[in-house]
XYZ file of C-alpha atoms in Angstrom:
121
model
C -18.818 21.151 113.331
C -20.100 19.150 110.050
C -17.440 16.763 108.280
C -18.140 14.620 105.279
C -15.161 12.142 104.553
C -15.002 9.947 101.481
C -13.380 6.946 100.717
C -13.563 3.951 98.279
C -12.309 5.401 95.203
C -9.624 3.531 92.594
C -8.425 2.357 89.630
C -10.792 -0.109 87.947
C -11.380 -1.747 84.523
C -14.146 -0.844 82.316
C -16.797 -2.788 83.195
C -16.002 -2.920 86.864
C -17.619 -1.775 90.063
C -16.699 0.454 93.324
C -18.637 1.375 96.391
C -17.781 5.243 97.563
C -18.677 6.133 101.086
C -19.206 9.124 102.709
C -19.244 9.117 106.573
C -20.777 12.254 108.027
C -20.997 13.819 111.294
C -21.967 17.281 113.146
C -25.470 17.142 111.621
C -28.088 18.099 114.063
C -31.219 16.177 112.304
C -31.275 14.044 109.530
C -33.331 15.813 107.102
C -30.833 16.867 105.049
C -30.618 15.785 101.487
C -27.277 14.514 100.542
C -25.759 13.327 97.523
C -22.809 13.028 95.076
C -21.397 15.167 92.770
C -18.150 14.686 90.292
C -15.707 16.976 88.531
C -13.347 15.777 86.084
C -10.577 18.107 84.459
C -12.083 19.862 81.773
C -15.428 19.036 82.067
C -18.381 20.960 84.264
C -19.242 19.649 87.620
C -21.986 17.115 87.414
C -24.756 16.410 90.073
C -24.324 12.390 89.801
C -26.848 11.242 92.391
C -28.780 12.550 95.565
C -31.206 11.181 98.354
C -33.576 12.829 100.394
C -34.316 11.639 104.013
C -37.323 13.650 104.396
C -39.363 11.927 101.729
C -37.131 8.909 100.868
C -36.886 10.232 97.059
C -33.492 9.903 95.002
C -32.348 11.473 91.465
C -29.881 10.267 89.512
C -28.176 11.979 86.246
C -28.876 10.265 82.884
C -25.577 9.426 82.507
C -25.680 6.907 85.718
C -29.221 6.086 85.757
C -29.030 2.048 85.749
C -25.815 1.470 86.917
C -25.204 3.770 90.188
C -27.271 3.361 93.356
C -27.265 5.681 96.488
C -27.956 4.739 99.802
C -27.515 6.023 103.204
C -27.419 4.312 106.612
C -28.550 7.137 109.122
C -27.380 4.793 112.417
C -23.907 4.370 110.918
C -24.257 7.819 109.662
C -22.676 6.743 105.801
C -23.675 7.809 102.367
C -22.951 5.241 99.893
C -22.452 5.359 96.059
C -22.458 1.839 94.398
C -21.022 2.273 90.954
C -21.407 -0.762 88.570
C -20.739 -1.125 84.569
C -18.148 1.702 84.779
C -16.891 3.445 81.928
C -14.007 5.685 81.163
C -16.309 8.715 81.200
C -17.002 8.137 84.886
C -13.319 9.156 85.564
C -13.266 12.073 87.734
C -13.131 13.140 91.559
C -16.503 12.235 93.458
C -17.263 14.495 96.096
C -20.043 13.810 98.785
C -22.300 16.891 99.710
C -25.404 18.414 101.533
C -27.867 20.096 99.102
C -30.981 20.228 97.384
C -32.386 16.883 96.105
C -35.308 17.931 93.400
C -34.988 16.524 89.980
C -31.328 17.220 89.941
C -28.472 17.304 92.672
C -27.529 21.091 93.627
C -24.644 20.623 96.025
C -25.141 23.335 98.902
C -22.940 24.555 101.970
C -20.953 21.303 103.026
C -18.832 18.669 100.732
C -15.972 16.142 101.813
C -12.570 16.309 100.141
C -13.198 14.129 97.470
C -12.141 10.624 96.209
C -10.530 9.797 92.654
C -12.435 7.211 90.549
C -10.690 6.218 87.420
C -11.777 3.662 85.008
C -9.389 2.404 82.428
C -10.540 1.403 78.635
């Protein structure tokens, strides 16, 4: 059974940092691309970042490039999203998911329950 469980969200001031973590289990091999997308009320879902274990490539949306960093620990089976210089427009529910990571992130098949990130101005 595939499971994805996010943690690390919270309330932070403008310019603050957070590290989101996604513990994953149930995968039969490590080739799956994984990533993060976010959903804010009244806004479209946005693929924030993804990482492909197959070739080590990563993707970042323009809105977070230079501020966020994705990493994956295959031994501990945790996917991280390091978020720096947070802005109010980063406020959203963040989900980790499996998916396609080719120039953008398209969530496919599995996702977690989400963790809320709120950035105060």
